[in-house]
Short mmCIF file of C-alpha atoms and ligand atoms in Angstrom, two decimals:
data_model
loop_
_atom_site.label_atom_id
_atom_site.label_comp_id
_atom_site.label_asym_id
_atom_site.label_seq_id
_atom_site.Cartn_x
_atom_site.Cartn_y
_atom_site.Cartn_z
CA UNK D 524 -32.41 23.50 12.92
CA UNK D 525 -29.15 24.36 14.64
CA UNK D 526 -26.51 21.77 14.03
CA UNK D 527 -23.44 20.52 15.73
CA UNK D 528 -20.16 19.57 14.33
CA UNK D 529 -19.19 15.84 15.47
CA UNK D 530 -15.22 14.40 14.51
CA UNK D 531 -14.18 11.17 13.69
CA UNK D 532 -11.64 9.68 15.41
CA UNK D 533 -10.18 6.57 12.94
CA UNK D 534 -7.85 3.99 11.92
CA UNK D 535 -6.99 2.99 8.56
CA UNK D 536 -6.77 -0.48 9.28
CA UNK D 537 -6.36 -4.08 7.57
CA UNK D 538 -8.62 -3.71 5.24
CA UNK D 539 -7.22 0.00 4.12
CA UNK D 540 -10.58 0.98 5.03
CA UNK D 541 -10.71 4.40 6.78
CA UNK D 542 -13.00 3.35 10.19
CA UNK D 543 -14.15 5.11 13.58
CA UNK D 544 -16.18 6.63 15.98
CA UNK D 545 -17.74 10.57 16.21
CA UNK D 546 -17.45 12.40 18.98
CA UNK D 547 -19.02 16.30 19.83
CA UNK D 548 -16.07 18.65 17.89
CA UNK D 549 -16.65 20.62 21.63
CA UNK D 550 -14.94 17.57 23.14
CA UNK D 551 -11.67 17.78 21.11
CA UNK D 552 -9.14 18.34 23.73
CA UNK D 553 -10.38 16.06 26.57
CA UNK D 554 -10.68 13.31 23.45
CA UNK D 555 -7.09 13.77 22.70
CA UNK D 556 -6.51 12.90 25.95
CA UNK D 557 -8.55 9.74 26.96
CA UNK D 558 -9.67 8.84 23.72
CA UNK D 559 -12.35 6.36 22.54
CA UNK D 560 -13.12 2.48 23.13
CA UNK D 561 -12.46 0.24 20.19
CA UNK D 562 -12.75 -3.60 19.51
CA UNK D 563 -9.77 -5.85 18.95
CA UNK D 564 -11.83 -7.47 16.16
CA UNK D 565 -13.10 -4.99 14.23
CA UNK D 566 -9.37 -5.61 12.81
CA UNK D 567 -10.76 -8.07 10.97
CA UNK D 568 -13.65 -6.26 9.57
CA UNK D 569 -12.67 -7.30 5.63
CA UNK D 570 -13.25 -4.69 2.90
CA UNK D 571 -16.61 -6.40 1.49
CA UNK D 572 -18.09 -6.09 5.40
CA UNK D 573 -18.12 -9.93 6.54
CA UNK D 574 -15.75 -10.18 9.46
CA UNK D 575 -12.74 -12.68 8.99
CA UNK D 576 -12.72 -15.84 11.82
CA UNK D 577 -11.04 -13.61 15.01
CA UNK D 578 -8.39 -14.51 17.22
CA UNK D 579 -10.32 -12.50 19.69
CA UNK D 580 -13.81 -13.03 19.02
CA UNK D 581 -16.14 -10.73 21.12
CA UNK D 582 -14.00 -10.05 23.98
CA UNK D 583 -11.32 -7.93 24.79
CA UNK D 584 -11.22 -3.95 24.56
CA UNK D 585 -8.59 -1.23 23.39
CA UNK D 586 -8.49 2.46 23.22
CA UNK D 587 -7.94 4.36 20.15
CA UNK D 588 -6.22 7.27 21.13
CA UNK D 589 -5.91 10.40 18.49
CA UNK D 590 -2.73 11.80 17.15
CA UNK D 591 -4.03 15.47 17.12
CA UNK D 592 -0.84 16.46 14.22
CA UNK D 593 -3.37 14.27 12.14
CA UNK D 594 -6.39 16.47 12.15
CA UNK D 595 -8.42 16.99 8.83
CA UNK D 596 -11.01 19.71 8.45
CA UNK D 597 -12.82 20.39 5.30
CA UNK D 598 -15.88 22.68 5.64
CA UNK D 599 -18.48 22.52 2.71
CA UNK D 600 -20.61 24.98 3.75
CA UNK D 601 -23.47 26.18 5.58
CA UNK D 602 -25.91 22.96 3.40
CA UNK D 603 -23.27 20.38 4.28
CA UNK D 604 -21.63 18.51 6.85
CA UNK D 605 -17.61 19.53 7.67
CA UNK D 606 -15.34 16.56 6.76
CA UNK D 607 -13.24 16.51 10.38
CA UNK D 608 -11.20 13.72 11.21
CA UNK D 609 -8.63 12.71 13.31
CA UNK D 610 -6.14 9.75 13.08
CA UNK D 611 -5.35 7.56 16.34
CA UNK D 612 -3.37 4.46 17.45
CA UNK D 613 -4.84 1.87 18.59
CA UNK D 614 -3.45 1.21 22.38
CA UNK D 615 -3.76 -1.69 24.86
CA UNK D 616 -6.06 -0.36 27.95
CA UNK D 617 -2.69 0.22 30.09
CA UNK D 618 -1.32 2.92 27.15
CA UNK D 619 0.51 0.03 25.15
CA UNK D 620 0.72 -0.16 21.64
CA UNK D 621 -1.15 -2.54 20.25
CA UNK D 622 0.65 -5.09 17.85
CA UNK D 623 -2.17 -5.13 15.56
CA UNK D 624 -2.54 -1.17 15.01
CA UNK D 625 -1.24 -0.07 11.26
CA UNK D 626 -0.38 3.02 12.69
CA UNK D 627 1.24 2.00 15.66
CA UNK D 628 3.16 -0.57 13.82
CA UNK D 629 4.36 1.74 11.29
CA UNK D 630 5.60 3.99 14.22
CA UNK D 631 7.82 1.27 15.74
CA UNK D 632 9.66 0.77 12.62
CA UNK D 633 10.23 4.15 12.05
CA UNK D 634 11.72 4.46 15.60
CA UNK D 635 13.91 1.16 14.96
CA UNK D 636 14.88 3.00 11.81
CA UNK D 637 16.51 6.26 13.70
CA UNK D 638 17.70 4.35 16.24
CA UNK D 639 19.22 1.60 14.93
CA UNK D 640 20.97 3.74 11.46
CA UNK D 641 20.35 6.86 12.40
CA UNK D 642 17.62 7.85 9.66
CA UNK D 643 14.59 9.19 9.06
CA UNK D 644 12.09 8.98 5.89
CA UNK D 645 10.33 11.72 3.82
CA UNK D 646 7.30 10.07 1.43
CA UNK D 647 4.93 11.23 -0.72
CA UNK D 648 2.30 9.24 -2.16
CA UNK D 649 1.30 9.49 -5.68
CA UNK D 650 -2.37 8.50 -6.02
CA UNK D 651 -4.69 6.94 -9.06
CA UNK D 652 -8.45 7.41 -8.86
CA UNK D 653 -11.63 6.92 -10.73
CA UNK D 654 -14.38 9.66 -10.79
CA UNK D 655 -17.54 7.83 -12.02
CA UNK D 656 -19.44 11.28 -13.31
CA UNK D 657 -17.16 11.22 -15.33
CA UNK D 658 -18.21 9.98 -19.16
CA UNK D 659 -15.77 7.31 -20.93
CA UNK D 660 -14.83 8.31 -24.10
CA UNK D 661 -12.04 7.13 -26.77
CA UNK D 662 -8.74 9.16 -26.74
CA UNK D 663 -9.53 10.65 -23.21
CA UNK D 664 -5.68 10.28 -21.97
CA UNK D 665 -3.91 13.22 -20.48
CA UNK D 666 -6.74 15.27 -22.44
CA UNK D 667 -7.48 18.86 -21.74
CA UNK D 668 -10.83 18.06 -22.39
CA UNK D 669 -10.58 15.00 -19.59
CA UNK D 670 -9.54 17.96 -17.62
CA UNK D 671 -12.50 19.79 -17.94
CA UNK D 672 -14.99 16.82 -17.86
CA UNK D 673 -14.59 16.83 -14.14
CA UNK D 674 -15.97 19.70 -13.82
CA UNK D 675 -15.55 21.85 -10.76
CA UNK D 676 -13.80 18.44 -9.19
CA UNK D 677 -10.04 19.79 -9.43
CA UNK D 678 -10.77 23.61 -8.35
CA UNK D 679 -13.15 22.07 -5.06
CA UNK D 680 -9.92 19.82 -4.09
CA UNK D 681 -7.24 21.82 -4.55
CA UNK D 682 -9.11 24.63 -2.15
CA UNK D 683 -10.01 21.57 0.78
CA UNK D 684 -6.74 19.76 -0.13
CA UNK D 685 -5.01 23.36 0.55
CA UNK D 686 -7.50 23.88 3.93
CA UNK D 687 -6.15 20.58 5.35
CA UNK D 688 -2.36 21.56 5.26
CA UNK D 689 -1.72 19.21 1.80
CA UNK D 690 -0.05 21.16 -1.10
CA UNK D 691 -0.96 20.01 -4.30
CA UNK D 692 1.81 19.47 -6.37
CA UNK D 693 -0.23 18.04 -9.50
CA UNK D 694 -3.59 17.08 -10.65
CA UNK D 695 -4.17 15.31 -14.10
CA UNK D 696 -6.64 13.06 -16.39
CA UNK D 697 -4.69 9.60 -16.38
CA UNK D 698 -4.30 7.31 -19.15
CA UNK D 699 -7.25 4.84 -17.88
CA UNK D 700 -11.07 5.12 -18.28
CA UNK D 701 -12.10 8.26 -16.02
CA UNK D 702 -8.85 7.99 -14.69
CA UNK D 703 -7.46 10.66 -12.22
CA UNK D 704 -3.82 11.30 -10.74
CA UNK D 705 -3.26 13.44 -7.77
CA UNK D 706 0.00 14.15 -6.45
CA UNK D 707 1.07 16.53 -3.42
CA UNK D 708 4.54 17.38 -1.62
CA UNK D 709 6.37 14.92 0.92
CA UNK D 710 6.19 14.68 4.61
CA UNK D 711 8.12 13.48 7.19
CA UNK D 712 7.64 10.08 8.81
CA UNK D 713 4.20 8.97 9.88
CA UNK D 714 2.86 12.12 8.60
CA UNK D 715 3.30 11.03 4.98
CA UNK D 716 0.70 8.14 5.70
CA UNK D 717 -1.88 10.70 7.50
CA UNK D 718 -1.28 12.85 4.53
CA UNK D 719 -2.12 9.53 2.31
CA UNK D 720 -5.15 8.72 3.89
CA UNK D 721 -5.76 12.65 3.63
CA UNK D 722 -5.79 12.38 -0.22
CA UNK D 723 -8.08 10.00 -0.22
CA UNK D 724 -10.65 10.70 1.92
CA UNK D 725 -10.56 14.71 0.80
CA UNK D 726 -11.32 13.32 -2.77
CA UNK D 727 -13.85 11.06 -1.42
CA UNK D 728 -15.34 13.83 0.40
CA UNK D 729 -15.24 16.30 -2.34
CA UNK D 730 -16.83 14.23 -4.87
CA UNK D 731 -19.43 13.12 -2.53
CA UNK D 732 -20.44 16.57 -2.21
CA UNK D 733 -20.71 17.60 -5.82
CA UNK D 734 -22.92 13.94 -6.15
CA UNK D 735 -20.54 11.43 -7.54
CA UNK D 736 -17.98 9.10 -5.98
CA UNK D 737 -13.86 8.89 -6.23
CA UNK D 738 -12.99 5.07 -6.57
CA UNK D 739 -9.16 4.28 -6.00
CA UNK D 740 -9.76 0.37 -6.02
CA UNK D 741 -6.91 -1.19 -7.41
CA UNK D 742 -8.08 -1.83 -10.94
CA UNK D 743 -11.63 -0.67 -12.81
CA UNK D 744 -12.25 -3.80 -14.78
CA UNK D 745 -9.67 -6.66 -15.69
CA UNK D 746 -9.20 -4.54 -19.50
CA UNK D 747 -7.90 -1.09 -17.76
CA UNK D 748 -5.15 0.26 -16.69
CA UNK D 749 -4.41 0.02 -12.82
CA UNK D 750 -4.77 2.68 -9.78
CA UNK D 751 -1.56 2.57 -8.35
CA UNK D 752 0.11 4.15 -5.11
CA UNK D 753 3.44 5.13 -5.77
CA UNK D 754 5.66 5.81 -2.76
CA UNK D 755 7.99 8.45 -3.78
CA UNK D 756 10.49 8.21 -0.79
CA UNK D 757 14.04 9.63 0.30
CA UNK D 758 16.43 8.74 3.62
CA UNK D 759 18.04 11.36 5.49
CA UNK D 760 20.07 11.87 8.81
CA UNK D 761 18.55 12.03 11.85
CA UNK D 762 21.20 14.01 13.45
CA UNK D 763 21.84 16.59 10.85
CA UNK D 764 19.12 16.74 8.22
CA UNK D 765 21.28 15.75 5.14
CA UNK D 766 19.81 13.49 2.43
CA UNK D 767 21.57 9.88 2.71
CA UNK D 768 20.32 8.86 -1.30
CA UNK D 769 23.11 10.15 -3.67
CA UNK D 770 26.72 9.95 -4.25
CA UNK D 771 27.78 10.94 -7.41
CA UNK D 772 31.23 8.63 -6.91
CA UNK D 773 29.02 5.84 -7.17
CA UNK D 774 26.81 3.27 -9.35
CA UNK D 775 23.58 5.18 -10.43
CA UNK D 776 24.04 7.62 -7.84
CA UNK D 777 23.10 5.32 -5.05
CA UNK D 778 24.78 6.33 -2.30
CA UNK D 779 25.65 2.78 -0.02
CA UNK D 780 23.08 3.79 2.95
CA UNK D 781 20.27 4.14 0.48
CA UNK D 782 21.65 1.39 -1.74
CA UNK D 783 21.16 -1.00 1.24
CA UNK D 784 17.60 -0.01 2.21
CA UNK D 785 16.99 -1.03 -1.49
CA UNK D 786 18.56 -3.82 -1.39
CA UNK D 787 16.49 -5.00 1.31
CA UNK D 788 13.36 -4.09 -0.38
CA UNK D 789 14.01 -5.41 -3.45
CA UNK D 790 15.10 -9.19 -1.53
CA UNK D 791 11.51 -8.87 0.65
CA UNK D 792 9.33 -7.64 -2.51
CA UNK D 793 7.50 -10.56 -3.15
CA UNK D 794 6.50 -11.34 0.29
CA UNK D 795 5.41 -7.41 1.40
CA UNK D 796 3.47 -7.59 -2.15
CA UNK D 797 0.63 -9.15 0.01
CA UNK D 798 0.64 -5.81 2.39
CA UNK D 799 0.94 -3.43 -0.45
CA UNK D 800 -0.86 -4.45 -2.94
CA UNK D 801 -3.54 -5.92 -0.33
CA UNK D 802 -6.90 -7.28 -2.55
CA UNK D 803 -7.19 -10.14 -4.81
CA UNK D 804 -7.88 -7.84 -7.78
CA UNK D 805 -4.67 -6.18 -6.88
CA UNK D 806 -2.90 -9.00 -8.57
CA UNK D 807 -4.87 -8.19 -12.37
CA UNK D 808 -2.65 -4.59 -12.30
CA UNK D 809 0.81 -6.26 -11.52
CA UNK D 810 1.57 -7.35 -14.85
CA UNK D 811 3.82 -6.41 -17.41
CA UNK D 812 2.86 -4.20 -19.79
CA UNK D 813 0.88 -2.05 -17.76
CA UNK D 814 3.04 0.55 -16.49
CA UNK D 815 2.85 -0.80 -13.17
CA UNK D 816 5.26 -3.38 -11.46
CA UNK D 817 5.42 -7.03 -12.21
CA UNK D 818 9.05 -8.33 -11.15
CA UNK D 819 11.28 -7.01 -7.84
CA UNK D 820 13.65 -5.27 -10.31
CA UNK D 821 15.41 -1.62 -9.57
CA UNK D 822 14.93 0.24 -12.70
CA UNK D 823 16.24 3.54 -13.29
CA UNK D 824 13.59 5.96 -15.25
CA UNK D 825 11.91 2.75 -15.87
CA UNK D 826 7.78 3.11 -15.33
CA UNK D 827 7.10 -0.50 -14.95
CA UNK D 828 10.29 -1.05 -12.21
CA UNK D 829 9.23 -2.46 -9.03
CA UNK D 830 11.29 0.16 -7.51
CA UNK D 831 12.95 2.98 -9.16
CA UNK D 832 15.46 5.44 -9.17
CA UNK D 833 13.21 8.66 -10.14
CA UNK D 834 14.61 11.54 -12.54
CA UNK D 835 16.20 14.58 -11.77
CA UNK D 836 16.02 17.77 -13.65
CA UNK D 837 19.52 19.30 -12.89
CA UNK D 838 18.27 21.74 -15.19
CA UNK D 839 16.38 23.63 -12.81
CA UNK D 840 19.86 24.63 -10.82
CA UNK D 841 18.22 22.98 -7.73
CA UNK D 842 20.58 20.63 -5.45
CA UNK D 843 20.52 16.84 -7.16
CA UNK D 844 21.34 15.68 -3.71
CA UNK D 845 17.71 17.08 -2.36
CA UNK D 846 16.09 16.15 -5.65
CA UNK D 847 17.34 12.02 -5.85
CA UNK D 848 15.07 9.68 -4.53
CA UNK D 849 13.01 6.35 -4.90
CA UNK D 850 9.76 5.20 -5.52
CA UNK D 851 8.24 1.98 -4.53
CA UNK D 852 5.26 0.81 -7.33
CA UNK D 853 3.85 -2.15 -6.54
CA UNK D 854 1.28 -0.53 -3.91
CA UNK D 855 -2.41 -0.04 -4.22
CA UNK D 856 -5.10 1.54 -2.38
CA UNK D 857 -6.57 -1.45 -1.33
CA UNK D 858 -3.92 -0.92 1.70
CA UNK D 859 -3.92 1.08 4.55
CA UNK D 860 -1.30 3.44 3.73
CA UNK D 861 0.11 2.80 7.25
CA UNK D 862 1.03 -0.73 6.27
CA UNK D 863 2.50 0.25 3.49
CA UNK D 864 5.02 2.03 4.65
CA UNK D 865 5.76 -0.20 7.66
CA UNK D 866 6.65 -3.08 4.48
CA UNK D 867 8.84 -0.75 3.09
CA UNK D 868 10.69 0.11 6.43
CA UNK D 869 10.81 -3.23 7.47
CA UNK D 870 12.10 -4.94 4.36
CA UNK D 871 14.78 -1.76 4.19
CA UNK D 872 15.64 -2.11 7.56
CA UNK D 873 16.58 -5.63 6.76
CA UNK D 874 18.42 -4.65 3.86
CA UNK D 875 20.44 -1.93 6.61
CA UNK D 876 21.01 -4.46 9.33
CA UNK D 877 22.64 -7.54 7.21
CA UNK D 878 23.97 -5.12 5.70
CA UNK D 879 23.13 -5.99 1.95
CA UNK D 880 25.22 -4.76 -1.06
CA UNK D 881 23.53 -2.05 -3.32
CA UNK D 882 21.67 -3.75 -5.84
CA UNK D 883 22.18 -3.71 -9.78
CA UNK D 884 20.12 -1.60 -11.87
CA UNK D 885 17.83 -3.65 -14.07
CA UNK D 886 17.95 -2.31 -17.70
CA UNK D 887 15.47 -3.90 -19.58
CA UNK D 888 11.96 -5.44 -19.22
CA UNK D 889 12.40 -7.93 -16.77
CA UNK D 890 10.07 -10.30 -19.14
CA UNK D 891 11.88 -9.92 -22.05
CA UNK D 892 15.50 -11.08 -20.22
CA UNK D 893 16.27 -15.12 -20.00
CA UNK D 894 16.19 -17.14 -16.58
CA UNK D 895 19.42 -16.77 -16.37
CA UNK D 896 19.85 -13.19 -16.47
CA UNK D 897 17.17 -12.79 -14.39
CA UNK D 898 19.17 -14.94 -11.73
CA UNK D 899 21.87 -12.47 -12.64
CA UNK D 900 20.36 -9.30 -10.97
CA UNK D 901 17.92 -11.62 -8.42
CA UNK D 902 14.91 -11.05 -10.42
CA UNK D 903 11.64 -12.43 -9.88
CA UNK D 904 8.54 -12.07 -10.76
CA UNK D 905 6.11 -10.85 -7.78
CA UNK D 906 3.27 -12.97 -7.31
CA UNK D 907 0.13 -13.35 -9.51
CA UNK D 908 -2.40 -13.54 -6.73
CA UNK D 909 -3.46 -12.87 -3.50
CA UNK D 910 -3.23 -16.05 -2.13
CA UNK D 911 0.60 -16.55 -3.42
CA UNK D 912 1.37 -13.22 -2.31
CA UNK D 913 0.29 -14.71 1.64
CA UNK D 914 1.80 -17.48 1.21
CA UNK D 915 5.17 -15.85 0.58
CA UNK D 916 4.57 -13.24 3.11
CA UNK D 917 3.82 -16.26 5.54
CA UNK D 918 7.28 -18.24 4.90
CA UNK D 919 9.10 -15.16 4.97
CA UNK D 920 11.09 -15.55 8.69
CA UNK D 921 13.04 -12.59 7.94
CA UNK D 922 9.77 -10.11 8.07
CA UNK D 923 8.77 -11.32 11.86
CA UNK D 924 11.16 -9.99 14.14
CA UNK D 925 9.85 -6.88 12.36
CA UNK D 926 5.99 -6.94 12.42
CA UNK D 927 5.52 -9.30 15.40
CA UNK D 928 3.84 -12.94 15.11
CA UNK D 929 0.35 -11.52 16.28
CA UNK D 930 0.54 -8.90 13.26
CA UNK D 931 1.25 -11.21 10.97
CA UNK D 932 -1.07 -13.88 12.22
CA UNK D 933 -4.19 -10.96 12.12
CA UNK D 934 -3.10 -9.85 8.51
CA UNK D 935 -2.73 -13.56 7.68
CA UNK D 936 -5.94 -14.74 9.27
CA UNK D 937 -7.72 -11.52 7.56
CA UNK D 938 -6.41 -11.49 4.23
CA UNK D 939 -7.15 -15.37 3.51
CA UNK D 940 -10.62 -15.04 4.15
CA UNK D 941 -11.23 -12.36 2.07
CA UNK D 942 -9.51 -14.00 -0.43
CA UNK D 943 -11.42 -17.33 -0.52
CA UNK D 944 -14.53 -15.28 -0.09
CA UNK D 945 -14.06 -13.79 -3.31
CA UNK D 946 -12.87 -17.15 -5.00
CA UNK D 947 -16.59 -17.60 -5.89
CA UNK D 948 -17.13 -14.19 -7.81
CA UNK D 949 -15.93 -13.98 -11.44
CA UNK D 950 -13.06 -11.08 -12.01
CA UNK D 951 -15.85 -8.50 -13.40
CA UNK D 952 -17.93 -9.27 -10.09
CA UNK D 953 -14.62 -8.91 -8.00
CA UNK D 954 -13.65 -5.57 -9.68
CA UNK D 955 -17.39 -4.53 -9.01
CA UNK D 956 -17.37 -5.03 -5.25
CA UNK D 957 -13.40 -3.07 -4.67
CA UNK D 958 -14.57 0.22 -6.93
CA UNK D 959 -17.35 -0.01 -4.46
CA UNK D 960 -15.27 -0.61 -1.52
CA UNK D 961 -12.33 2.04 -2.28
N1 LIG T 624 -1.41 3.24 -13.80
C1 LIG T 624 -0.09 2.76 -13.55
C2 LIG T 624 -0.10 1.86 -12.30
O1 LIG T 624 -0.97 1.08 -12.17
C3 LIG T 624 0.93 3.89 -13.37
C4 LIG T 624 1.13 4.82 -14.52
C5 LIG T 624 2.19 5.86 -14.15
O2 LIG T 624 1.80 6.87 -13.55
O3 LIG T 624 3.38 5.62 -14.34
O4 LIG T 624 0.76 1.90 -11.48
MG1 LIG T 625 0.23 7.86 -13.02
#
């Protein structure tokens, strides 16, 4: 039978999942232009399927319109169907952005962040996976022979992770059960969140086709180690292109622009915790010991830092000033990797526009320091659930001038239910439903 090639035009929306609607690939350009219908409350569309109670209920319409810089096309072959997709925003009918589109949202703080200081971002994220075929065995850590117990996994993604534009930087067995990492080079702006989403659904795709699923839910069982999303991320100036991260004159390194943003993040931590690290399982990885993040502490070489002040191998005569930048930890890929980067603009922005002091490096594990200490260096522990991580998100006045009441009134409306639906499941169940939901 002759078959037809049909894209998906999608968001990555509340839930982090990846949804849309096909068109006829012959269609492409006039769909770039008019784009395709979509329903204010699929928004709330929660990660296990039931829909969350909708400020909009069945009414209402906006237009998803693609963002064709986004494009992903992965062909498997004359037996399989191409993986093509394109990434849109979510408009009002009269071309308006929407203030409940991820995308869009993330967008608007990016443009507050040029205007308003002059800067632009470059991110990378750093993804942890699950790939079920894989058998669980003792001592399977960083193993060579983890490496070759996925099989033809690696060699398929590197070759549709290279088709798609994405250069892999590094693929290896984690420390978990079954336990993947994938890493590839940064982009520029919005493009490092297509390139997220990229990651993802190539490695769902790929696996898939060789009969066996990628999971990169937040945690396998309540005993493992987590699947983080690291956001490796670096400022630089609009205007001329020049990293704004290091000065060698001062603390750390941390030049004062960058020490700001960080500052910022680092104050709004606990309350963007419930957009980055989005699920209630979420809450089983951040906590100490795990190599993930537990408190809002800057930590310099310091794996289980909330945010951290990555390495730099001076060694390899490259410029420190191009190699010195950041990573946020406490994200997972039970969020839409649009919203996590609008948290992380929004709580630096704040930290640009008081403007905050750059903030003291944390040596030490946070848990092991005394209250007072803590208070010291404005430590705190993030919070241990879903529901606490709402609540702070919800009292935190600083965050709405930057996400807009109806965002945060969607994400608040959407994220409680799902929480209270899964109130009723023990952890194991919980667990059970997000590695089949991610
Ligand atoms: N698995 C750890 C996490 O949940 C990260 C380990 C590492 O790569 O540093 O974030
Ligand atoms: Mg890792």
């Amino acid at each position: 039978m002759k078959r037809e090639e049909i894209i998906m035009l999608c968001t990555a929306d509340l839930a982090g999942q990846v949804r849309g609607k096909g068109f006829p690939a012959a269609d492409l350009a006039s769909r770039l232009r008019k784009g395709i219908g979509w329903t204010p409350t699929n928004s709330m569309i929660t990660a296990n399927g039931p829909i969350a109670p909708t400020p909009w209920g069945p009414f209402g319409d906006t237009v998803l319109i693609p963002d064709g810089s986004s494009r992903v096309r992965v062909d498997f072959g004359p037996d399989s169907a191409a993986t093509h997709f394109v990434m849109g925003d979510i408009r009002t009918l009269d071309g308006e952005r929407w203030p409940v589109c991820p995308r869009g949202l993330c967008k608007a703080l990016l443009d507050a962040l040029e205007q308003r200081h002059g800067l632009k971002v470059k991110a990378a994220f750093e993804h942890e996976f699950i790939l079920e075929s894989v058998e669980e065995r003792p001592n399977a850590s960083y193993a060579l022979d983890s490496f070759r117990r996925q099989g033809i996994f690696a060699e398929t993604y590197l070759a549709a992770l290279k088709t798609a534009g994405l250069e892999l930087d590094t693929f290896m067995p984690e420390y978990g059960p079954k336990q993947y990492e994938v890493t590839v080079g940064p982009a520029e702006g919005i493009a490092a969140a297509d390139q997220a989403i990229a990651v993802r659904e190539i490695a769902r795709a790929v696996a898939h086709h060789l009969g066996t699923r990628a999971s990169f839910t937040p945690i396998l069982r309540p005993d493992a180690v987590g699947n983080g999303v690291h956001v490796h991320f670096s400022l630089f100036d609009a205007a001329t292109g020049q990293p704004s991260n290091y000065d060698p004159q001062r603390p750390n390194g941390v030049a004062d622009t960058a020490g700001r943003f960080l500052a910022g993040v680092l104050a709004l931590m606990p309350a963007i915790t419930a957009m980055t690290a989005a699920s209630p399982i979420s809450y089983l990885r951040l906590t100490p010991n795990r190599w993930s993040a537990a408190y809002n502490n800057l930590g310099e070489r310091d794996r289980e830092a909330g945010l951290r002040i990555c390495p730099v191998f001076p060694g390899s005569g490259a410029d420190i000033s191009r190699q010195f930048h950041f990573e946020f930890r406490a994200a997972d890929a039970a969020a839409s990797p649009y919203l996590v980067m609008a948290a992380l603009i929004a709580a630096g922005l704040y930290g640009l526009d008081e403007p905050l002091p750059t903030p003291h490096v944390c040596h030490g594990a946070p848990q092991n320091m005394s209250d007072s200490e803590r208070r010291e260096l404005s430590i705190e522990r993030l919070p241990q659930s879903l529901s606490e991580a709402l609540d702070r998100f919800e009292a935190e006045e600083k965050l709405i001038s930057f996400l807009g009441e109806e965002f945060i009134a969607a994400y608040l409306a959407h994220k409680r239910f799902e929480a209270s639906a899964m109130s009723d499941l023990s952890i194991e169940e919980q667990c059970e439903r997000y590695r089949l939901a991610y």
